[in-house]
XYZ file of C-alpha atoms in Angstrom:
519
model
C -160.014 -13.224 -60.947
C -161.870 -10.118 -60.214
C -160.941 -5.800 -61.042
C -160.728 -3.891 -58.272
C -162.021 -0.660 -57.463
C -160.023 1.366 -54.913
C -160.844 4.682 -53.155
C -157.899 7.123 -52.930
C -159.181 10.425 -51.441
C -158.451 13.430 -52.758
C -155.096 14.807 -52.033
C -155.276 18.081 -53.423
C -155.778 21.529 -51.579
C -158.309 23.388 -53.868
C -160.485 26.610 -54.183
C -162.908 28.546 -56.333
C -162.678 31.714 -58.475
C -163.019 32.463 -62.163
C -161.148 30.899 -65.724
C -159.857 32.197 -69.096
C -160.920 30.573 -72.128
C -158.171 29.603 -75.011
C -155.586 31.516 -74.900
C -151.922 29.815 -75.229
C -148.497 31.569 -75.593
C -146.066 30.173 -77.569
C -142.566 30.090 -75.529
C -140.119 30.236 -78.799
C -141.953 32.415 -80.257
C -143.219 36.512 -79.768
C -147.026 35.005 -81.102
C -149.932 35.095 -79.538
C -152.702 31.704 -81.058
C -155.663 32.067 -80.071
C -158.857 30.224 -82.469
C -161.228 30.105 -80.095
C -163.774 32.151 -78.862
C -162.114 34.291 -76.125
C -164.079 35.963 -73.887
C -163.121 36.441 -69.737
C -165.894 34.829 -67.416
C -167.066 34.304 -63.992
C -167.978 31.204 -63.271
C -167.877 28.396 -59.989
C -165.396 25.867 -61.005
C -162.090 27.947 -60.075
C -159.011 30.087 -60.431
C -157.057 30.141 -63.748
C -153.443 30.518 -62.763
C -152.188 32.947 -65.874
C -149.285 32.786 -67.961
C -146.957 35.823 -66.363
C -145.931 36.935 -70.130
C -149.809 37.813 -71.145
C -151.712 38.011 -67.820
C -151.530 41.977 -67.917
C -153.097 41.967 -71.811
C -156.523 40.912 -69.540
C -156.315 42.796 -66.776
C -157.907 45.541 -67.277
C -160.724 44.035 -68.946
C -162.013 42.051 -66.047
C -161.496 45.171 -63.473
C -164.177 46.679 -66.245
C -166.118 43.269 -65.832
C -166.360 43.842 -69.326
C -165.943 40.622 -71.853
C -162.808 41.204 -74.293
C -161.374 39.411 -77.403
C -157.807 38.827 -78.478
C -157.479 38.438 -82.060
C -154.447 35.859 -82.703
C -150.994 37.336 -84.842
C -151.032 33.950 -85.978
C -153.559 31.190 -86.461
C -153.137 26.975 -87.849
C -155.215 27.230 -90.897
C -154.917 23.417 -92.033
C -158.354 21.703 -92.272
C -157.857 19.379 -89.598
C -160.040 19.773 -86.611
C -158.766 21.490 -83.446
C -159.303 19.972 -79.951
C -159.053 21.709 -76.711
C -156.928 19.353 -73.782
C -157.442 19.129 -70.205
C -154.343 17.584 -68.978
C -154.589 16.447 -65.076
C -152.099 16.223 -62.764
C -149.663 19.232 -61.481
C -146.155 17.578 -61.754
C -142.716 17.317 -64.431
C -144.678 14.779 -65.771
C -148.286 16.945 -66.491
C -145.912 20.155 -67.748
C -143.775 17.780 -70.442
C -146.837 16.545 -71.274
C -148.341 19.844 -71.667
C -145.113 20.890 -73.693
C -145.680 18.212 -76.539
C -149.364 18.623 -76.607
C -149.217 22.442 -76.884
C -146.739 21.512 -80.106
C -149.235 19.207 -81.787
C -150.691 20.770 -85.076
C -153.989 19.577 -84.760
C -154.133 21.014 -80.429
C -156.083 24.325 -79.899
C -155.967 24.636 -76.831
C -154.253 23.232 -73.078
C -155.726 23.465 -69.621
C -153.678 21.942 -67.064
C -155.589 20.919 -63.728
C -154.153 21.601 -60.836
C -150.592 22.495 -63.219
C -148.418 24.139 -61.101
C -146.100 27.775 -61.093
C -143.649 26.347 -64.057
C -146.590 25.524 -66.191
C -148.178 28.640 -65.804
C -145.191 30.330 -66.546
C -143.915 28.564 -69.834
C -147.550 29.042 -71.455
C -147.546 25.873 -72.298
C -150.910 25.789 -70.927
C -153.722 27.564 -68.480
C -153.736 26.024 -65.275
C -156.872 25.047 -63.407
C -155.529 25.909 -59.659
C -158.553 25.059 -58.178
C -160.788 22.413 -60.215
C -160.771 19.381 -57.698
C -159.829 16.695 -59.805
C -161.386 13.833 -57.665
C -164.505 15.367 -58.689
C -165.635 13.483 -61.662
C -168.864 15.870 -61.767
C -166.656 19.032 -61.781
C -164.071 17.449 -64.575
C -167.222 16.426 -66.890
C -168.649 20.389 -66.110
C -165.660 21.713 -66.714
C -164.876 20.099 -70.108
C -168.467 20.787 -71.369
C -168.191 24.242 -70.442
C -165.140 24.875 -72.361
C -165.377 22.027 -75.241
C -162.432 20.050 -73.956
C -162.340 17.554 -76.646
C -159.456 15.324 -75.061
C -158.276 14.408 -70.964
C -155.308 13.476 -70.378
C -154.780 12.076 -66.787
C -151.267 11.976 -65.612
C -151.043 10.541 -62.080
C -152.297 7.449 -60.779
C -154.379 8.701 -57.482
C -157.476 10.243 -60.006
C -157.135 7.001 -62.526
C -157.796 4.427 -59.254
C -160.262 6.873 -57.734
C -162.279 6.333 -61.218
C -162.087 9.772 -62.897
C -162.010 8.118 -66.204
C -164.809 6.286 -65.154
C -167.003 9.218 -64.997
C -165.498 10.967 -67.966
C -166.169 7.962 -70.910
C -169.467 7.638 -69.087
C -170.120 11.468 -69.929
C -168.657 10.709 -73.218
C -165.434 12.928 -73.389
C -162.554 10.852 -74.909
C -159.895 10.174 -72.037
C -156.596 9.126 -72.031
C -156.115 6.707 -68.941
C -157.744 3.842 -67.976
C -160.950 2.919 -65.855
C -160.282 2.290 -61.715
C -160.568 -1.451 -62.471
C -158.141 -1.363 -65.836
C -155.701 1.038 -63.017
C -155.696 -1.819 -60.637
C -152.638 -2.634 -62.139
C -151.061 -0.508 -60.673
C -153.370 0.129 -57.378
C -152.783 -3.190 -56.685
C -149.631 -4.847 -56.774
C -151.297 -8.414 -55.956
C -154.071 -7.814 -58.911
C -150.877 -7.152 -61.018
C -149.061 -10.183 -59.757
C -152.424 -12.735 -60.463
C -152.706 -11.577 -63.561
C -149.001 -11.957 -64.504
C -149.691 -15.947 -62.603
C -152.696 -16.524 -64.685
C -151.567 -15.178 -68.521
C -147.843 -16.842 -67.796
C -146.167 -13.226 -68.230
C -142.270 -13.237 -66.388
C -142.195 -11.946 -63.267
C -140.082 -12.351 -59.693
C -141.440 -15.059 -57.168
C -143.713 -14.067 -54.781
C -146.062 -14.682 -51.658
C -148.655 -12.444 -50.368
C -149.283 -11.352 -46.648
C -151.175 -9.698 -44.333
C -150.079 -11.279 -41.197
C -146.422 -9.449 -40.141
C -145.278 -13.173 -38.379
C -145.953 -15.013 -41.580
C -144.141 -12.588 -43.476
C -140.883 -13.036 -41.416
C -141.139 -16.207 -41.533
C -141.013 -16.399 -44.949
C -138.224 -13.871 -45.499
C -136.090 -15.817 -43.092
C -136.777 -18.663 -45.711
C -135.739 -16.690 -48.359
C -132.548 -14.953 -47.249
C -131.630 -11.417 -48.280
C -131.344 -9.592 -50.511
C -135.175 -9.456 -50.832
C -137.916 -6.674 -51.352
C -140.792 -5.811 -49.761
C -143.513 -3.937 -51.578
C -146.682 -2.117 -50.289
C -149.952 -4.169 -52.481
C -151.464 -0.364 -52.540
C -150.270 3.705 -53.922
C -147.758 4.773 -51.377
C -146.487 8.311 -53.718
C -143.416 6.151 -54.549
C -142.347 5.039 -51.126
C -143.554 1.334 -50.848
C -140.908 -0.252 -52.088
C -138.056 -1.420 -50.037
C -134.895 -3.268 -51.303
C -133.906 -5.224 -48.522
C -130.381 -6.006 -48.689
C -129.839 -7.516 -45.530
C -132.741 -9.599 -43.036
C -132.945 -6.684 -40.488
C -133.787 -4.248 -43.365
C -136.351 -6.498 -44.408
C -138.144 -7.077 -40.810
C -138.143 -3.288 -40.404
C -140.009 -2.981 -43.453
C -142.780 -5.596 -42.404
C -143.009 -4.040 -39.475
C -143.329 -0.565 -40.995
C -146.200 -1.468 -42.903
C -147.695 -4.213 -41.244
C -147.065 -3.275 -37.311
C -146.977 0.459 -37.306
C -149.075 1.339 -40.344
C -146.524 3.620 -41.624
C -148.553 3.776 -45.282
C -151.807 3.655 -44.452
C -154.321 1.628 -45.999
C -151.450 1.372 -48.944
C -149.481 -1.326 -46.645
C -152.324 -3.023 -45.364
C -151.245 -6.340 -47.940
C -147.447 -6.529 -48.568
C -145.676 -8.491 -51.311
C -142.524 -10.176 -50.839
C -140.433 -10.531 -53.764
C -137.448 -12.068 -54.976
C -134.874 -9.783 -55.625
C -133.923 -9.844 -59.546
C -130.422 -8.862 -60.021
C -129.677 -7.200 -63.453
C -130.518 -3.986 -65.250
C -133.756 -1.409 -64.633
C -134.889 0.197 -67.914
C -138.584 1.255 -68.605
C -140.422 0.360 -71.439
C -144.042 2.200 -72.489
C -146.364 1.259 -74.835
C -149.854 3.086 -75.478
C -152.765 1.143 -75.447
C -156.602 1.005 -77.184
C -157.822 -1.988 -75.231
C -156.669 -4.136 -77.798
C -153.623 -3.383 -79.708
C -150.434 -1.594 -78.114
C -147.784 0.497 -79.754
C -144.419 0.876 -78.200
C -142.938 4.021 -77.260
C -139.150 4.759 -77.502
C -136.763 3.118 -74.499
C -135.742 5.311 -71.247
C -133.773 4.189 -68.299
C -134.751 5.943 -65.178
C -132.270 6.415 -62.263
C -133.923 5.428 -59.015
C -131.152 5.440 -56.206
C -130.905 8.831 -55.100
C -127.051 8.905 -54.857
C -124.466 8.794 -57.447
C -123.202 5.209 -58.388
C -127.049 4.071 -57.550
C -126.230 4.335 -53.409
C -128.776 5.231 -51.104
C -132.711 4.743 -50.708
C -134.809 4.737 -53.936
C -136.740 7.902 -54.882
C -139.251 8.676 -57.527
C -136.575 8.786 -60.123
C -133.572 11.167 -60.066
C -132.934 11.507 -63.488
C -133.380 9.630 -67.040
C -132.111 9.219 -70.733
C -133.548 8.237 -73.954
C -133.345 5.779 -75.761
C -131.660 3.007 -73.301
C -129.081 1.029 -75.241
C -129.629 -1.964 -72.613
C -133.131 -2.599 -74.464
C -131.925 -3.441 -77.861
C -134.724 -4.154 -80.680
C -134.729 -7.635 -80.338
C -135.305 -7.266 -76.405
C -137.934 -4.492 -77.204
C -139.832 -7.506 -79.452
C -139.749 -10.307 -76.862
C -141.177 -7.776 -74.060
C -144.029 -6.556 -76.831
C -144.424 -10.198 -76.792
C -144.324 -11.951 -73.975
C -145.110 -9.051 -71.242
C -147.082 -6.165 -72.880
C -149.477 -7.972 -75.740
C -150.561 -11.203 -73.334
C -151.403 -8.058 -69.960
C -153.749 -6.665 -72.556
C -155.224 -9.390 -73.932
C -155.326 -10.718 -70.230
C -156.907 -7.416 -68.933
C -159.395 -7.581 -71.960
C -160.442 -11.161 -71.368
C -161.122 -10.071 -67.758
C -163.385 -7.091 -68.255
C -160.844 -4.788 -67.540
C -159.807 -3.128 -70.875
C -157.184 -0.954 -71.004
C -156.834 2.428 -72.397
C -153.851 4.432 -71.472
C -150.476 3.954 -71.336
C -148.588 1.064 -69.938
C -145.376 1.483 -68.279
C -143.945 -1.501 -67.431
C -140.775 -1.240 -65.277
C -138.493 -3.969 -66.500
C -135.290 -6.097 -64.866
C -133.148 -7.374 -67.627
C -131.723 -10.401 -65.546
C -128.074 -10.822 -65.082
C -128.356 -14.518 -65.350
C -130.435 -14.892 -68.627
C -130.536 -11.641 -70.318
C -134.260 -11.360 -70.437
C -136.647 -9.065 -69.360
C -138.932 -9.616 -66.716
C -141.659 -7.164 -65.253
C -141.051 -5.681 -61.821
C -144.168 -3.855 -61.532
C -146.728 -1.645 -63.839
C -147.597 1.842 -63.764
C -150.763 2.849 -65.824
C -149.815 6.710 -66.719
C -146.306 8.134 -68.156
C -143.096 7.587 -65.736
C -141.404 10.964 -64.366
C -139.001 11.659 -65.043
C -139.209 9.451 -67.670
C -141.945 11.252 -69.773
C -139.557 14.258 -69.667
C -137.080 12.349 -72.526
C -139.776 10.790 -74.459
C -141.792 14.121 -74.804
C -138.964 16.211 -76.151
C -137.859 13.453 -78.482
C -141.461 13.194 -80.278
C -142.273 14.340 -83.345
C -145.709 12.799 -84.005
C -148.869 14.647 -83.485
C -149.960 13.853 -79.569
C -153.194 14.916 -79.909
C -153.997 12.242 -82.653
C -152.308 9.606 -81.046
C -153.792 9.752 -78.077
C -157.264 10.402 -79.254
C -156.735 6.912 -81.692
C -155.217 4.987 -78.584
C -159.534 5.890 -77.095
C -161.305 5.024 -80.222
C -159.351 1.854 -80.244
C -157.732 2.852 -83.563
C -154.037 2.286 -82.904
C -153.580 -1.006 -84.682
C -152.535 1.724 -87.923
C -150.626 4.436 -85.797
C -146.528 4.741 -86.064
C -144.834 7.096 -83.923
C -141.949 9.504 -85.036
C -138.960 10.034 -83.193
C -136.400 12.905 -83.438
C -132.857 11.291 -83.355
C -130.175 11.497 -81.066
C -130.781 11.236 -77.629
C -132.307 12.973 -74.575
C -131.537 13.362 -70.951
C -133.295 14.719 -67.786
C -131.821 15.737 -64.529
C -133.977 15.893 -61.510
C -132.869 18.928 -59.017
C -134.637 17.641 -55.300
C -134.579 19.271 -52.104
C -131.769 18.975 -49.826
C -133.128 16.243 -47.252
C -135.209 14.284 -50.157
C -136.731 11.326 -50.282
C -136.845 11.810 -46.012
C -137.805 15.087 -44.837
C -136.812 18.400 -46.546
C -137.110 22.372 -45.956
C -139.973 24.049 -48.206
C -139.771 27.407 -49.220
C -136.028 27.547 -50.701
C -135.356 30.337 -53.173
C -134.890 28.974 -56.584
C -133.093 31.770 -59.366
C -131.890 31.834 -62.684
C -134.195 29.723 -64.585
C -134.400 31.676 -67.395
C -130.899 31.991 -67.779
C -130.324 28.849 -67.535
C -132.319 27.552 -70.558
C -130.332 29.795 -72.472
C -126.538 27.763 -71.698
C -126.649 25.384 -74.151
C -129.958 24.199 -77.480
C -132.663 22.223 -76.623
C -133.099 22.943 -72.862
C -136.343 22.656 -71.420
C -136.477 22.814 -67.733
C -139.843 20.990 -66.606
C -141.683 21.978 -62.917
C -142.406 19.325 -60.667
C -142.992 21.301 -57.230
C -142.574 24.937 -57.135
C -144.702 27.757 -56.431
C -144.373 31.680 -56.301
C -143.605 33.737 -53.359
C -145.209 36.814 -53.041
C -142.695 38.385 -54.378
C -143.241 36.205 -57.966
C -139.854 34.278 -57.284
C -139.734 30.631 -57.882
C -139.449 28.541 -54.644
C -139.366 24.668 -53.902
C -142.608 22.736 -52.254
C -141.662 19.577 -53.062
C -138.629 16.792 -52.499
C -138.128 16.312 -56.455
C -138.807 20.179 -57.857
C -137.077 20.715 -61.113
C -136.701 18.311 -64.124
C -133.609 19.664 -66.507
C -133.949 18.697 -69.802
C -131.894 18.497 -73.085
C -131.937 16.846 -76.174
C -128.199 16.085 -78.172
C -126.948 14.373 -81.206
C -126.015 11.520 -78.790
C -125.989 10.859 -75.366
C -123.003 12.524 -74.275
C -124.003 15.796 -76.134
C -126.977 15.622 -74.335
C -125.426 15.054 -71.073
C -122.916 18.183 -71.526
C -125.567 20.154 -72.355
C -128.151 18.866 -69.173
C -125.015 19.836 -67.033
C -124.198 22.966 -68.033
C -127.948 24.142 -67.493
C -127.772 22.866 -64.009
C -124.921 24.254 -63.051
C -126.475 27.847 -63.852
C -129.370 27.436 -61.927
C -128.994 29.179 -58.374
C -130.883 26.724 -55.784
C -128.920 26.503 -52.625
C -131.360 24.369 -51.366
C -131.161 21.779 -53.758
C -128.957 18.993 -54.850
C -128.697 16.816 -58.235
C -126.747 13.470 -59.048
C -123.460 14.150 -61.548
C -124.079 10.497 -62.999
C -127.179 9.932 -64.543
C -126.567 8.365 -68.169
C -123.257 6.122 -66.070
C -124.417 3.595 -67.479
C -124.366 4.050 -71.239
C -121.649 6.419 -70.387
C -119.639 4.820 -67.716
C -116.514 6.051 -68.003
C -117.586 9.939 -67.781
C -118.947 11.720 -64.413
C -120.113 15.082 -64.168
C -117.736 17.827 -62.214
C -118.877 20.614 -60.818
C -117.203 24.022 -61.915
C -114.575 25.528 -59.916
């Protein structure tokens, strides 16, 4: 077996302008930190999108092109050594990650690359509007420039172009792995080899790239069957065939009319596994793997899991489907034999693994749908408000291959997200839509954190929607159904006519309960 290397081009519309060095504002509190040397410079790599709450203290100073200093209120004076973060990636996922890294006692400092109007608006970090992030020479620039001692990539597309690649080769410890380690997710048939070859439970499957074979062999099969695109299709190469015709249309999609690109060029037919979903993480050194807490993601985008699968409509933590003992047998027989498999290949993985998981109606045991090799969204909303361990020092053990003596903390209780899409989502959707109340609406109920996926601001400085899944409301409670009263309630208060939510997510640890709308 071989890695592969795949080229995703760069999806990202980016300029040039000028950056802010170290400066974070802390949401729940009045308190400026700032330890680092902050000065306000000119430079080629881009625009810093400012936090609204401080961007008027710096003003001034750069109309006088003079350079300025902010002396921090407030300062972390243990002896541990700060490190400045470059997180990548501009979605729900990138701003909870920013959230928890920005809380970490031994962080000094988050940049956010592209980030997006929600991130620049908490403070949780300064976003890089404009530093391309398929540019490996720009990324290793940038982090020199401003001592980044820590990347953290979020999506998939930079990992499988090789942006870690360039980044251990410059030296700068990076969190995600290298385009042949992401392969396991880039490609769905590397993933399913490897699964063959190290004996790791998976669904049946046959390869094609020849749309008459494929038929052929679905007629075989029967429905219910699915059909999966063997490259990154943004979440949309996955069909669940329930009936032949669906699954014809599908080869046909991808095969015929090229309706993915390059992504559907090889298709995998699957069998379909009839059970429950849940995700399972773990975070990886190449060697040794420590799991993260359990979250079940909600994938149908109607209530009562009707309708076509999305990116992930909403998601709870911890899932009681994945009991401890379940949690041990997929440590063992999926998670510890893919890295020691990936390892004995020459494809060590550093990241995290997110394995998404069928627990099968017909045995009770877990078997691995597919990988992803970065943090789910919206599951990384739950897990990030839940931890209590220092990111930071996780992370940066997970690249020196030092996790085989890290334990993660975990608050109790539980945590749920809601995902708030545009009207029309996953098919086509109005951009645009006025989104108010935000604010207030973190304010209805403890623990809400409402996490940006796709806004922007009008010209005006109002939130509006630019993508199909835009908001990610969050709450943690002292169980799940605390959490889900309080999720609810925050939704309700936000004012988006344009968008629409599902009242069920959490039905199935809490079937008997369904959200109602007021009034």
């Amino acid at each position: 077996m071989y890695c592969a290397t795949f080229n995703v081009g760069a999806c990202l519309n980016l300029d040039g302008a000028s950056k802010l060095r170290g400066f974070r504002y802390h949401k729940s509190s009045p308190v400026f930190l700032n330890t680092m040397n902050l000065s306000y410079t000119h430079h080629s790599f881009g625009r810093v999108t400012h936090s609204r709450p401080f961007y008027s203290l710096f003003k001034s100073a750069a109309e006088n092109s003079q350079p300025s200093a902010f002396v921090g209120i407030e300062a972390k004076n243990n002896s541990q050594e700060k490190v400045v973060v470059l997180v990548i990636g501009g979605g729900g996922r990138e701003h909870a990650l920013c959230y928890a890294l920005q809380r970490s006692p031994s962080c000094e400092a988050v940049f956010c690359a592209p980030g997006n109007a929600g991130i620049s608006s908490s403070g949780y970090a300064t976003c890089i509007s404009d530093l391309d992030v398929y540019d490996g020479a720009a990324v290793v620039s940038f982090c020199r420039k401003w001592g980044v001692g820590l990347v953290v990539v979020g999506p998939e597309a930079p990992l499988v172009a090789g942006l870690a690649n360039e980044l251990i080769k410059a030296g700068i410890p990076t969190f995600g792995p290298s385009a042949e380690a992401a392969a396991l997710e880039g490609s769905k048939n590397f993933m399913k080899h490897l699964c063959d070859k190290y004996n790791i439970p998976t669904a049946k499957y046959k390869a094609f790239t020849d749309p008459y074979a494929a038929k052929q062999y679905i007629q075989e099969q029967g429905a219910p069957i699915v059909i999966k695109a063997d490259g990154l299709a943004a979440g949309k190469g996955v069909t669940v065939a329930m009936t032949l015709e669906e699954a014809l249309e599908a080869v046909d999609s991808m095969l015929v009319k090229g309706d993915l690109g390059s992504a559907g060029c090889r298709i995998i037919v699957e069998e379909y596994l009839e059970g429950e979903e849940v995700s399972f993480f773990a975070l990886v050194d190449g060697e040794n793997a420590v799991p993260l807490e359990s979250a079940q993601d909600h994938k149908r985008v109607g209530d009562g899991d009707t309708g076509p699968n999305t990116g992930g409509m909403g998601a709870y933590s911890p899932a009681p489907v994945l009991t401890p003992e379940l949690q041990s047998i997929v440590m063992d027989s999926i998670i510890i034999p893919t890295v020691k498999g990936m390892s004995a290949e020459g494809c060590k993985f550093v990241g995290v693994l997110f394995a998404g998981l069928m627990i099968e109606k017909k045995s009770n045991m877990p078997k691995l749908i597919e990988y992803n090799v970065r943090f789910g969204d919206p599951e990384c909303q739950v897990l990030m408000v839940r931890l209590e361990s220092d990111l930071v020092q996780v992370l940066l053990a997970a690249c020196k291959g030092e996790l085989s003596g890290v334990s993660l903390n975990w608050s109790p209780g539980s945590a749920m997200v809601v995902v708030m899409a545009s009207k029309g989502y996953p098919g086509s959707y109005e951009k645009g839509t006025l989104i108010k109340n935000l604010e207030e609406a973190e304010l209805v109920a403890p623990s809400i954190q409402i996490f940006h996926a796709g806004t922007a601001f009008d010209s005006e400085g109002r939130f509006i929607a630019t993508g199909g899944r835009v908001l990610g409301v969050t709450a943690t409670g002292n169980d799940l159904e605390e959490a889900r009263d309080r999720v609810y309630r925050a939704v309700e208060d936000i004012n988006w006519p344009g968008g629409f939510y599902r009242r069920d997510i959490g039905w199935r640890a809490l079937p008997h309960t369904q959200f109602t709308r007021k009034g």
